[in-house]
PDB file of C-alpha atoms in Angstrom:
ATOM      1  CA  MET A   9       0.000   0.000   0.000  1.00 53.00           C
ATOM      2  CA  ALA A  10       2.838   2.349   0.930  1.00 51.00           C
ATOM      3  CA  ALA A  11       4.658   1.504  -2.310  1.00 52.00           C
ATOM      4  CA  MET A  12       1.531   2.296  -4.319  1.00 55.00           C
ATOM      5  CA  PHE A  13       1.194   5.640  -2.522  1.00 50.00           C
ATOM      6  CA  ILE A  14       4.823   6.521  -3.302  1.00 49.00           C
ATOM      7  CA  ARG A  15       4.348   5.679  -7.000  1.00 54.00           C
ATOM      8  CA  VAL A  16       1.216   7.839  -7.189  1.00 50.00           C
ATOM      9  CA  LEU A  17       2.997  10.698  -5.416  1.00 50.00           C
ATOM     10  CA  THR A  18       5.993  10.429  -7.744  1.00 50.00           C
ATOM     11  CA  LEU A  19       3.755  10.465 -10.819  1.00 53.00           C
ATOM     12  CA  THR A  20       1.915  13.511  -9.470  1.00 52.00           C
ATOM     13  CA  LEU A  21       5.186  15.366  -8.901  1.00 47.00           C
ATOM     14  CA  LEU A  22       6.404  14.519 -12.398  1.00 49.00           C
ATOM     15  CA  LEU A  23       3.190  15.811 -13.950  1.00 49.00           C
ATOM     16  CA  THR A  24       3.489  18.980 -11.878  1.00 48.00           C
ATOM     17  CA  LEU A  25       7.065  19.530 -13.035  1.00 44.00           C
ATOM     18  CA  VAL A  26       6.077  19.024 -16.669  1.00 46.00           C
ATOM     19  CA  GLY A  27       3.224  21.492 -16.252  1.00 50.00           C
ATOM     20  CA  CYS A  28       5.628  24.067 -14.812  1.00 60.00           C
ATOM     21  CA  GLY A  29       8.253  23.527 -17.523  1.00 84.00           C
ATOM     22  CA  ASP A  30       9.689  26.201 -19.791  1.00 93.00           C
ATOM     23  CA  ASP A  31       7.123  26.871 -22.506  1.00 95.00           C
ATOM     24  CA  ARG A  32       9.211  29.462 -24.363  1.00 96.00           C
ATOM     25  CA  PRO A  33      10.529  27.094 -27.063  1.00 96.00           C
ATOM     26  CA  ASP A  34       6.956  26.049 -27.879  1.00 97.00           C
ATOM     27  CA  ARG A  35       5.779  29.654 -27.968  1.00 97.00           C
ATOM     28  CA  ILE A  36       8.668  30.594 -30.254  1.00 98.00           C
ATOM     29  CA  ALA A  37       7.756  27.750 -32.608  1.00 97.00           C
ATOM     30  CA  GLN A  38       4.096  28.819 -32.595  1.00 98.00           C
ATOM     31  CA  TYR A  39       4.927  32.440 -33.326  1.00 98.00           C
ATOM     32  CA  GLN A  40       7.340  31.404 -36.059  1.00 97.00           C
ATOM     33  CA  GLN A  41       4.663  29.327 -37.748  1.00 98.00           C
ATOM     34  CA  LEU A  42       2.063  32.082 -37.498  1.00 98.00           C
ATOM     35  CA  ALA A  43       4.536  34.752 -38.593  1.00 98.00           C
ATOM     36  CA  GLY A  44       5.334  32.674 -41.660  1.00 98.00           C
ATOM     37  CA  GLN A  45       1.628  32.396 -42.441  1.00 98.00           C
ATOM     38  CA  ARG A  46       1.154  36.137 -42.023  1.00 98.00           C
ATOM     39  CA  ILE A  47       4.108  36.912 -44.278  1.00 98.00           C
ATOM     40  CA  ASP A  48       2.677  34.595 -46.949  1.00 98.00           C
ATOM     41  CA  SER A  49      -0.680  36.360 -46.624  1.00 98.00           C
ATOM     42  CA  LEU A  50       1.000  39.775 -46.794  1.00 98.00           C
ATOM     43  CA  ASN A  51       2.836  38.615 -49.905  1.00 98.00           C
ATOM     44  CA  GLN A  52      -0.470  37.804 -51.589  1.00 98.00           C
ATOM     45  CA  MET A  53      -2.034  41.092 -50.502  1.00 98.00           C
ATOM     46  CA  LEU A  54       0.859  43.097 -51.922  1.00 98.00           C
ATOM     47  CA  ASP A  55       0.671  41.167 -55.191  1.00 98.00           C
ATOM     48  CA  SER A  56      -3.087  41.715 -55.475  1.00 98.00           C
ATOM     49  CA  GLY A  57      -3.039  45.420 -54.577  1.00 97.00           C
ATOM     50  CA  GLN A  58      -4.839  45.108 -51.222  1.00 98.00           C
ATOM     51  CA  ILE A  59      -2.383  47.254 -49.236  1.00 98.00           C
ATOM     52  CA  ARG A  60      -3.529  50.843 -49.732  1.00 98.00           C
ATOM     53  CA  ASN A  61      -0.224  52.640 -49.149  1.00 98.00           C
ATOM     54  CA  ALA A  62       1.560  50.172 -51.416  1.00 98.00           C
ATOM     55  CA  THR A  63      -0.873  51.017 -54.204  1.00 98.00           C
ATOM     56  CA  LEU A  64      -0.360  54.733 -53.592  1.00 98.00           C
ATOM     57  CA  LEU A  65       3.412  54.272 -53.568  1.00 98.00           C
ATOM     58  CA  LYS A  66       3.282  52.680 -57.013  1.00 98.00           C
ATOM     59  CA  GLN A  67       1.146  55.550 -58.281  1.00 98.00           C
ATOM     60  CA  TYR A  68       3.283  58.262 -56.686  1.00 98.00           C
ATOM     61  CA  THR A  69       6.591  56.899 -57.976  1.00 98.00           C
ATOM     62  CA  SER A  70       5.159  56.404 -61.463  1.00 98.00           C
ATOM     63  CA  ILE A  71       3.849  59.976 -61.622  1.00 98.00           C
ATOM     64  CA  LEU A  72       7.017  61.572 -60.285  1.00 98.00           C
ATOM     65  CA  ALA A  73       9.374  59.473 -62.418  1.00 98.00           C
ATOM     66  CA  LYS A  74       7.783  61.019 -65.515  1.00 98.00           C
ATOM     67  CA  GLN A  75       8.278  64.521 -64.126  1.00 97.00           C
ATOM     68  CA  GLN A  76      11.751  64.049 -62.630  1.00 97.00           C
ATOM     69  CA  THR A  77      13.441  61.718 -65.080  1.00 97.00           C
ATOM     70  CA  ASP A  78      16.852  62.248 -63.488  1.00 96.00           C
ATOM     71  CA  MET A  79      15.496  60.738 -60.257  1.00 97.00           C
ATOM     72  CA  ALA A  80      13.768  57.808 -61.974  1.00 98.00           C
ATOM     73  CA  PRO A  81      16.334  55.195 -60.794  1.00 98.00           C
ATOM     74  CA  LEU A  82      15.800  56.234 -57.168  1.00 98.00           C
ATOM     75  CA  LEU A  83      12.026  56.296 -57.576  1.00 98.00           C
ATOM     76  CA  ASP A  84      12.104  52.833 -59.138  1.00 98.00           C
ATOM     77  CA  GLU A  85      14.022  51.620 -56.093  1.00 98.00           C
ATOM     78  CA  LEU A  86      11.493  53.195 -53.721  1.00 98.00           C
ATOM     79  CA  ALA A  87       8.669  51.583 -55.703  1.00 98.00           C
ATOM     80  CA  LYS A  88      10.021  48.175 -54.648  1.00 98.00           C
ATOM     81  CA  ASP A  89       8.625  48.860 -51.170  1.00 98.00           C
ATOM     82  CA  ALA A  90       5.187  48.382 -52.710  1.00 98.00           C
ATOM     83  CA  THR A  91       6.205  44.832 -53.619  1.00 98.00           C
ATOM     84  CA  THR A  92       7.793  41.811 -51.975  1.00 98.00           C
ATOM     85  CA  LYS A  93      11.210  42.958 -53.238  1.00 98.00           C
ATOM     86  CA  GLY A  94      11.467  45.979 -50.952  1.00 98.00           C
ATOM     87  CA  PRO A  95      13.929  46.046 -48.031  1.00 98.00           C
ATOM     88  CA  MET A  96      11.249  45.977 -45.338  1.00 98.00           C
ATOM     89  CA  PHE A  97       9.479  42.888 -46.678  1.00 98.00           C
ATOM     90  CA  THR A  98      12.684  40.977 -47.407  1.00 98.00           C
ATOM     91  CA  SER A  99      13.824  41.834 -43.879  1.00 98.00           C
ATOM     92  CA  LEU A 100      10.741  40.116 -42.431  1.00 98.00           C
ATOM     93  CA  VAL A 101      11.425  37.026 -44.545  1.00 98.00           C
ATOM     94  CA  ARG A 102      15.034  36.918 -43.365  1.00 98.00           C
ATOM     95  CA  ARG A 103      14.120  37.471 -39.728  1.00 98.00           C
ATOM     96  CA  VAL A 104      11.537  34.679 -39.625  1.00 98.00           C
ATOM     97  CA  ARG A 105      14.073  32.336 -41.213  1.00 97.00           C
ATOM     98  CA  GLU A 106      16.708  33.267 -38.621  1.00 97.00           C
ATOM     99  CA  LEU A 107      14.308  32.304 -35.824  1.00 97.00           C
ATOM    100  CA  SER A 108      15.169  28.652 -36.458  1.00 95.00           C
ATOM    101  CA  ASP A 109      18.666  29.163 -35.034  1.00 96.00           C
ATOM    102  CA  ALA A 110      18.722  29.935 -31.311  1.00 96.00           C
ATOM    103  CA  GLY A 111      22.377  30.917 -31.722  1.00 96.00           C
ATOM    104  CA  ASN A 112      21.231  34.173 -33.329  1.00 97.00           C
ATOM    105  CA  TYR A 113      19.930  35.404 -29.976  1.00 98.00           C
ATOM    106  CA  ILE A 114      21.303  36.163 -26.534  1.00 97.00           C
ATOM    107  CA  ASP A 115      18.707  34.003 -24.813  1.00 97.00           C
ATOM    108  CA  LEU A 116      15.209  32.575 -25.160  1.00 97.00           C
ATOM    109  CA  ASP A 117      13.619  35.814 -23.982  1.00 97.00           C
ATOM    110  CA  GLN A 118      15.172  37.746 -26.844  1.00 98.00           C
ATOM    111  CA  GLN A 119      14.265  35.025 -29.337  1.00 98.00           C
ATOM    112  CA  LEU A 120      10.665  34.979 -28.113  1.00 98.00           C
ATOM    113  CA  ALA A 121      10.390  38.771 -28.279  1.00 97.00           C
ATOM    114  CA  GLU A 122      11.743  38.703 -31.828  1.00 98.00           C
ATOM    115  CA  ALA A 123       9.263  35.989 -32.833  1.00 98.00           C
ATOM    116  CA  GLU A 124       6.364  38.064 -31.531  1.00 98.00           C
ATOM    117  CA  ASN A 125       7.696  41.222 -33.193  1.00 98.00           C
ATOM    118  CA  ILE A 126       7.898  39.551 -36.594  1.00 98.00           C
ATOM    119  CA  TYR A 127       4.367  38.232 -36.196  1.00 98.00           C
ATOM    120  CA  GLN A 128       3.095  41.718 -35.371  1.00 97.00           C
ATOM    121  CA  ALA A 129       5.197  43.442 -38.051  1.00 98.00           C
ATOM    122  CA  ALA A 130       3.600  41.270 -40.740  1.00 98.00           C
ATOM    123  CA  ASP A 131       0.130  42.511 -39.775  1.00 98.00           C
ATOM    124  CA  PRO A 132      -1.331  44.144 -42.929  1.00 98.00           C
ATOM    125  CA  SER A 133      -2.507  47.275 -41.108  1.00 97.00           C
ATOM    126  CA  LEU A 134       0.830  47.779 -39.372  1.00 97.00           C
ATOM    127  CA  TYR A 135       2.712  47.171 -42.614  1.00 98.00           C
ATOM    128  CA  ASN A 136       0.447  49.627 -44.414  1.00 98.00           C
ATOM    129  CA  ASP A 137       1.340  52.272 -41.824  1.00 98.00           C
ATOM    130  CA  MET A 138       5.041  51.483 -42.161  1.00 98.00           C
ATOM    131  CA  LEU A 139       4.863  52.209 -45.892  1.00 98.00           C
ATOM    132  CA  SER A 140       3.881  55.794 -45.066  1.00 98.00           C
ATOM    133  CA  ASP A 141       7.596  56.612 -44.728  1.00 98.00           C
ATOM    134  CA  PRO A 142       8.712  55.847 -48.310  1.00 98.00           C
ATOM    135  CA  LEU A 143       5.363  57.139 -49.557  1.00 98.00           C
ATOM    136  CA  ASN A 144       5.852  60.490 -47.823  1.00 98.00           C
ATOM    137  CA  VAL A 145       9.430  60.670 -49.045  1.00 98.00           C
ATOM    138  CA  VAL A 146       8.077  60.617 -52.599  1.00 98.00           C
ATOM    139  CA  ALA A 147       5.429  63.178 -51.624  1.00 98.00           C
ATOM    140  CA  ASP A 148       8.173  65.475 -50.297  1.00 97.00           C
ATOM    141  CA  MET A 149      10.206  64.970 -53.467  1.00 97.00           C
ATOM    142  CA  SER A 150       7.201  66.307 -55.400  1.00 97.00           C
ATOM    143  CA  ASN A 151       7.403  69.575 -53.410  1.00 94.00           C
ATOM    144  CA  GLY A 152       3.824  69.231 -52.247  1.00 93.00           C
ATOM    145  CA  ALA A 153       2.238  68.212 -55.546  1.00 97.00           C
ATOM    146  CA  LEU A 154       1.529  64.787 -54.052  1.00 98.00           C
ATOM    147  CA  ALA A 155      -0.178  64.641 -50.662  1.00 97.00           C
ATOM    148  CA  ARG A 156       1.399  63.121 -47.584  1.00 97.00           C
ATOM    149  CA  VAL A 157      -0.332  60.126 -45.990  1.00 97.00           C
ATOM    150  CA  ASN A 158      -0.705  59.273 -42.271  1.00 97.00           C
ATOM    151  CA  SER A 159       1.359  62.342 -41.440  1.00 96.00           C
ATOM    152  CA  ILE A 160       0.920  66.072 -40.971  1.00 96.00           C
ATOM    153  CA  SER A 161       2.615  68.408 -43.424  1.00 95.00           C
ATOM    154  CA  ARG A 162       6.368  68.736 -43.568  1.00 93.00           C
ATOM    155  CA  GLU A 163       6.210  72.331 -42.346  1.00 94.00           C
ATOM    156  CA  ALA A 164       3.782  71.581 -39.512  1.00 96.00           C
ATOM    157  CA  ALA A 165       5.916  68.682 -38.281  1.00 96.00           C
ATOM    158  CA  ALA A 166       9.071  70.802 -38.336  1.00 95.00           C
ATOM    159  CA  LEU A 167       7.310  73.525 -36.353  1.00 96.00           C
ATOM    160  CA  ALA A 168       5.830  71.089 -33.827  1.00 96.00           C
ATOM    161  CA  ASN A 169       9.128  69.306 -33.218  1.00 96.00           C
ATOM    162  CA  GLY A 170      11.547  72.195 -33.605  1.00 96.00           C
ATOM    163  CA  SER A 171      13.360  70.014 -36.101  1.00 96.00           C
ATOM    164  CA  GLU A 172      15.813  70.699 -38.881  1.00 95.00           C
ATOM    165  CA  ASP A 173      14.855  70.153 -42.507  1.00 93.00           C
ATOM    166  CA  PHE A 174      17.396  67.626 -43.746  1.00 94.00           C
ATOM    167  CA  GLY A 175      15.654  67.427 -47.111  1.00 93.00           C
ATOM    168  CA  ALA A 176      13.483  64.873 -48.905  1.00 94.00           C
ATOM    169  CA  GLY A 177      14.304  61.356 -47.782  1.00 96.00           C
ATOM    170  CA  SER A 178      14.905  62.216 -44.140  1.00 96.00           C
ATOM    171  CA  GLN A 179      12.136  59.828 -42.997  1.00 97.00           C
ATOM    172  CA  LEU A 180      14.364  56.925 -44.029  1.00 98.00           C
ATOM    173  CA  VAL A 181      17.445  58.075 -42.117  1.00 98.00           C
ATOM    174  CA  GLY A 182      18.010  55.724 -39.186  1.00 98.00           C
ATOM    175  CA  ASN A 183      16.073  52.889 -40.836  1.00 98.00           C
ATOM    176  CA  PRO A 184      18.488  49.954 -41.368  1.00 98.00           C
ATOM    177  CA  GLY A 185      16.610  48.922 -44.496  1.00 98.00           C
ATOM    178  CA  TYR A 186      17.992  51.899 -46.394  1.00 98.00           C
ATOM    179  CA  GLY A 187      21.392  52.647 -44.907  1.00 98.00           C
ATOM    180  CA  SER A 188      23.550  52.508 -41.798  1.00 98.00           C
ATOM    181  CA  TRP A 189      25.562  54.696 -39.458  1.00 98.00           C
ATOM    182  CA  GLN A 190      29.240  54.693 -40.392  1.00 97.00           C
ATOM    183  CA  THR A 191      32.166  56.122 -38.439  1.00 94.00           C
ATOM    184  CA  GLY A 192      34.240  58.835 -40.101  1.00 92.00           C
ATOM    185  CA  SER A 193      37.942  59.547 -39.668  1.00 90.00           C
ATOM    186  CA  ASN A 194      37.057  62.061 -36.950  1.00 89.00           C
ATOM    187  CA  GLY A 195      35.365  59.340 -34.919  1.00 90.00           C
ATOM    188  CA  MET A 196      31.886  60.749 -35.495  1.00 93.00           C
ATOM    189  CA  SER A 197      29.072  58.796 -37.140  1.00 97.00           C
ATOM    190  CA  PHE A 198      27.288  59.780 -40.336  1.00 97.00           C
ATOM    191  CA  TRP A 199      24.472  58.253 -42.366  1.00 97.00           C
ATOM    192  CA  ALA A 200      25.524  56.182 -45.398  1.00 97.00           C
ATOM    193  CA  TRP A 201      22.843  55.138 -47.886  1.00 97.00           C
ATOM    194  CA  TYR A 202      22.727  51.685 -49.452  1.00 98.00           C
ATOM    195  CA  GLY A 203      23.039  51.321 -53.222  1.00 97.00           C
ATOM    196  CA  MET A 204      20.640  53.396 -55.292  1.00 97.00           C
ATOM    197  CA  TYR A 205      19.395  55.210 -52.176  1.00 98.00           C
ATOM    198  CA  SER A 206      22.670  57.154 -52.298  1.00 96.00           C
ATOM    199  CA  MET A 207      20.906  59.372 -54.845  1.00 97.00           C
ATOM    200  CA  PHE A 208      19.225  61.004 -51.851  1.00 96.00           C
ATOM    201  CA  SER A 209      22.525  62.804 -51.370  1.00 92.00           C
ATOM    202  CA  ASN A 210      21.535  64.895 -54.401  1.00 89.00           C
ATOM    203  CA  VAL A 211      18.378  66.216 -52.727  1.00 88.00           C
ATOM    204  CA  MET A 212      19.451  66.363 -49.084  1.00 90.00           C
ATOM    205  CA  ARG A 213      21.177  69.300 -47.457  1.00 81.00           C
ATOM    206  CA  GLY A 214      24.644  67.837 -46.987  1.00 82.00           C
ATOM    207  CA  PRO A 215      25.860  64.791 -45.026  1.00 91.00           C
ATOM    208  CA  ILE A 216      23.802  63.850 -41.976  1.00 96.00           C
ATOM    209  CA  GLY A 217      25.799  63.440 -38.788  1.00 97.00           C
ATOM    210  CA  TYR A 218      24.410  61.221 -36.050  1.00 98.00           C
ATOM    211  CA  ASP A 219      24.878  63.805 -33.309  1.00 96.00           C
ATOM    212  CA  ARG A 220      23.004  66.548 -35.173  1.00 96.00           C
ATOM    213  CA  TRP A 221      20.295  64.200 -36.450  1.00 97.00           C
ATOM    214  CA  SER A 222      19.673  62.787 -32.971  1.00 97.00           C
ATOM    215  CA  SER A 223      18.638  66.132 -31.538  1.00 96.00           C
ATOM    216  CA  ARG A 224      17.175  67.738 -34.659  1.00 96.00           C
ATOM    217  CA  ARG A 225      15.389  64.933 -36.483  1.00 97.00           C
ATOM    218  CA  ASN A 226      11.751  65.202 -37.507  1.00 97.00           C
ATOM    219  CA  TYR A 227       8.949  62.650 -37.225  1.00 98.00           C
ATOM    220  CA  SER A 228       9.024  59.392 -39.155  1.00 98.00           C
ATOM    221  CA  TYR A 229       6.923  56.270 -38.706  1.00 98.00           C
ATOM    222  CA  TYR A 230       9.929  54.000 -38.297  1.00 98.00           C
ATOM    223  CA  ASN A 231      11.803  56.106 -35.758  1.00 98.00           C
ATOM    224  CA  ASP A 232       8.787  57.111 -33.666  1.00 97.00           C
ATOM    225  CA  VAL A 233       6.312  54.239 -33.994  1.00 97.00           C
ATOM    226  CA  GLY A 234       7.506  51.181 -35.874  1.00 97.00           C
ATOM    227  CA  ARG A 235      11.093  50.778 -34.711  1.00 97.00           C
ATOM    228  CA  TYR A 236      10.155  48.259 -32.001  1.00 95.00           C
ATOM    229  CA  ARG A 237       8.578  45.879 -34.530  1.00 97.00           C
ATOM    230  CA  TYR A 238      10.704  46.513 -37.622  1.00 98.00           C
ATOM    231  CA  THR A 239      14.168  46.217 -36.067  1.00 98.00           C
ATOM    232  CA  SER A 240      15.940  42.903 -35.536  1.00 98.00           C
ATOM    233  CA  PRO A 241      18.048  42.316 -32.402  1.00 97.00           C
ATOM    234  CA  LYS A 242      21.251  42.623 -34.457  1.00 97.00           C
ATOM    235  CA  GLN A 243      20.101  45.917 -35.941  1.00 97.00           C
ATOM    236  CA  ALA A 244      19.054  47.214 -32.523  1.00 97.00           C
ATOM    237  CA  SER A 245      22.464  46.258 -31.160  1.00 97.00           C
ATOM    238  CA  ALA A 246      24.210  48.197 -33.942  1.00 97.00           C
ATOM    239  CA  GLN A 247      22.022  51.236 -33.243  1.00 97.00           C
ATOM    240  CA  ASN A 248      22.811  51.053 -29.546  1.00 97.00           C
ATOM    241  CA  LYS A 249      26.554  50.814 -30.212  1.00 97.00           C
ATOM    242  CA  THR A 250      26.391  53.988 -32.306  1.00 97.00           C
ATOM    243  CA  PHE A 251      24.577  55.745 -29.475  1.00 98.00           C
ATOM    244  CA  GLU A 252      26.981  54.532 -26.780  1.00 97.00           C
ATOM    245  CA  ARG A 253      30.027  55.513 -28.838  1.00 96.00           C
ATOM    246  CA  THR A 254      28.653  59.002 -29.473  1.00 97.00           C
ATOM    247  CA  LYS A 255      27.587  59.407 -25.852  1.00 97.00           C
ATOM    248  CA  LYS A 256      31.091  58.476 -24.700  1.00 96.00           C
ATOM    249  CA  GLN A 257      32.614  61.087 -27.012  1.00 95.00           C
ATOM    250  CA  PHE A 258      30.279  63.772 -25.695  1.00 96.00           C
ATOM    251  CA  ASN A 259      30.937  62.773 -22.084  1.00 96.00           C
ATOM    252  CA  SER A 260      34.684  63.105 -22.656  1.00 95.00           C
ATOM    253  CA  GLN A 261      34.010  66.731 -23.611  1.00 94.00           C
ATOM    254  CA  GLY A 262      31.819  67.323 -20.581  1.00 96.00           C
ATOM    255  CA  LYS A 263      28.674  67.380 -22.714  1.00 96.00           C
ATOM    256  CA  LYS A 264      25.409  65.482 -22.416  1.00 96.00           C
ATOM    257  CA  PHE A 265      24.086  63.369 -25.278  1.00 97.00           C
ATOM    258  CA  ASP A 266      20.572  61.915 -25.406  1.00 96.00           C
ATOM    259  CA  SER A 267      19.375  59.016 -27.515  1.00 96.00           C
ATOM    260  CA  PRO A 268      17.571  60.042 -30.722  1.00 97.00           C
ATOM    261  CA  TYR A 269      14.663  57.928 -29.469  1.00 96.00           C
ATOM    262  CA  ALA A 270      14.485  59.368 -25.961  1.00 94.00           C
ATOM    263  CA  LYS A 271      11.782  61.761 -27.122  1.00 92.00           C
ATOM    264  CA  SER A 272       9.065  60.794 -29.596  1.00 92.00           C
ATOM    265  CA  ARG A 273       8.319  63.312 -32.325  1.00 96.00           C
ATOM    266  CA  THR A 274       4.857  64.522 -33.271  1.00 95.00           C
ATOM    267  CA  GLY A 275       3.517  64.033 -36.771  1.00 96.00           C
ATOM    268  CA  SER A 276       1.364  60.945 -37.257  1.00 96.00           C
ATOM    269  CA  THR A 277      -2.276  61.037 -38.305  1.00 95.00           C
ATOM    270  CA  SER A 278      -4.900  58.330 -38.864  1.00 94.00           C
ATOM    271  CA  LEU A 279      -2.675  55.412 -37.939  1.00 95.00           C
ATOM    272  CA  SER A 280      -4.213  51.994 -37.402  1.00 95.00           C
ATOM    273  CA  ARG A 281      -5.143  50.660 -33.984  1.00 93.00           C
ATOM    274  CA  GLN A 282      -2.247  48.227 -34.296  1.00 92.00           C
ATOM    275  CA  SER A 283       0.229  51.102 -34.607  1.00 93.00           C
ATOM    276  CA  THR A 284      -1.194  53.120 -31.737  1.00 90.00           C
ATOM    277  CA  SER A 285      -0.763  50.132 -29.406  1.00 86.00           C
ATOM    278  CA  THR A 286       2.835  49.431 -30.474  1.00 80.00           C
ATOM    279  CA  PRO A 287       5.489  49.660 -27.712  1.00 82.00           C
ATOM    280  CA  LYS A 288       7.505  52.877 -27.769  1.00 68.00           C
ATOM    281  CA  ALA A 289      10.477  53.065 -30.116  1.00 63.00           C
ATOM    282  CA  SER A 290      12.700  53.964 -27.159  1.00 63.00           C
ATOM    283  CA  THR A 291      12.237  50.453 -25.721  1.00 63.00           C
ATOM    284  CA  THR A 292      13.726  48.732 -28.781  1.00 66.00           C
ATOM    285  CA  GLY A 293      16.665  46.529 -27.907  1.00 60.00           C
ATOM    286  CA  THR A 294      16.044  46.623 -24.154  1.00 53.00           C
ATOM    287  CA  ARG A 295      16.182  43.249 -22.483  1.00 47.00           C
ATOM    288  CA  SER A 296      13.283  42.301 -20.310  1.00 43.00           C
ATOM    289  CA  LYS A 297      11.548  39.036 -19.739  1.00 44.00           C
ATOM    290  CA  SER A 298       8.352  38.713 -21.698  1.00 42.00           C
ATOM    291  CA  GLY A 299       5.386  38.717 -19.376  1.00 42.00           C
ATOM    292  CA  SER A 300       2.848  38.118 -22.101  1.00 42.00           C
ATOM    293  CA  LYS A 301       1.365  34.682 -22.557  1.00 39.00           C
ATOM    294  CA  PHE A 302       0.902  33.213 -25.986  1.00 37.00           C
ATOM    295  CA  ARG A 303      -2.810  32.761 -26.453  1.00 37.00           C
ATOM    296  CA  SER A 304      -3.456  29.280 -27.741  1.00 34.00           C
ATOM    297  CA  ASN A 305      -6.383  30.417 -29.864  1.00 33.00           C
ATOM    298  CA  TYR A 306      -3.924  32.318 -32.098  1.00 33.00           C
ATOM    299  CA  SER A 307      -2.935  28.973 -33.535  1.00 34.00           C
ATOM    300  CA  LYS A 308      -6.430  28.306 -34.802  1.00 35.00           C
ATOM    301  CA  ASN A 309      -6.698  29.032 -38.496  1.00 36.00           C
ATOM    302  CA  SER A 310     -10.195  30.466 -38.191  1.00 32.00           C
ATOM    303  CA  ASN A 311      -9.094  33.172 -35.766  1.00 36.00           C
ATOM    304  CA  PHE A 312      -6.101  34.020 -37.909  1.00 33.00           C
ATOM    305  CA  ARG A 313      -8.286  34.445 -40.975  1.00 34.00           C
ATOM    306  CA  ASN A 314     -10.810  36.579 -39.096  1.00 35.00           C
ATOM    307  CA  SER A 315      -8.098  38.913 -37.851  1.00 36.00           C
ATOM    308  CA  ASN A 316      -6.672  39.146 -41.335  1.00 38.00           C
ATOM    309  CA  SER A 317      -9.992  40.010 -42.938  1.00 36.00           C
ATOM    310  CA  ARG A 318     -10.620  42.802 -40.443  1.00 37.00           C
ATOM    311  CA  THR A 319      -7.291  44.438 -41.174  1.00 34.00           C
ATOM    312  CA  THR A 320      -7.851  44.088 -44.903  1.00 33.00           C
ATOM    313  CA  ARG A 321     -11.107  46.007 -44.694  1.00 34.00           C
ATOM    314  CA  GLY A 322      -9.394  48.613 -42.526  1.00 36.00           C
ATOM    315  CA  VAL A 323      -6.729  49.166 -45.161  1.00 33.00           C
ATOM    316  CA  ARG A 324      -9.320  49.556 -47.880  1.00 34.00           C
ATOM    317  CA  ARG A 325     -11.010  52.266 -45.846  1.00 35.00           C
ATOM    318  CA  GLY A 326      -7.722  54.113 -45.884  1.00 37.00           C
ATOM    319  CA  LYS A 327      -6.740  53.700 -42.270  1.00 36.00           C
TER     320      LYS A 327
END
């Protein structure tokens, strides 16, 4: 009888231990699967013209390329953001693929946070909002002939934020999809565009230094809203290293230097509910244990489809 009691007690303890086990690997796998499904769905929506800002971006770049033929190569490159060949979409594809290797992350908490971020970033409404940056760059290149979207006017934003006008294309500065911060011979960092985006140098007001941009930048969706979702851990680490290096240089001169994300800029209008509930850009790259629980009903295909259809209708309404 005693032996039977011990066996029952042992089995109970084992079941308890299993129930209290680490569920993070399972949650990562679930998010990875759902993120992959969302990216596939987003792919189809981009191909079929269901993302409003993507459609507008195609129209804007086509119109302006006929008027500014010398800038056509740059506009053609920006038009890729309306497709699956743009840097933001290809970044999501790469990030979800990298989730399979735990060695890409510091720990399970970071891997889980990245899995959730990719899942959220592939939301059609959030992605539609993200496209407001390249779309408004083209609008600014038109000198007001084409209207901005999801953002107040260039002049109003500059006045509200006390910012400097770096020229058309400034919304993309700081976004790792379009360039990176490089260190000059003087030890200071400056923005270097990738490939064809270097043509922005022709329309911007000189080189953009990290120290000046940090304190004088204007609003952009990526830097003030979407950075948390659209930045990988490696990219966030590179951004933080640039900040720490610049801060150290300023400290050595007895000066204070604040992060470019310490203060959010004003300028967004009519963003989706998904964007307004996004964690602040200033929290990107910070390490904290995820307190959120993965809701098991997310894995049900019916719920995923229902969520997707709601966001699709929202995009068509122009939100």
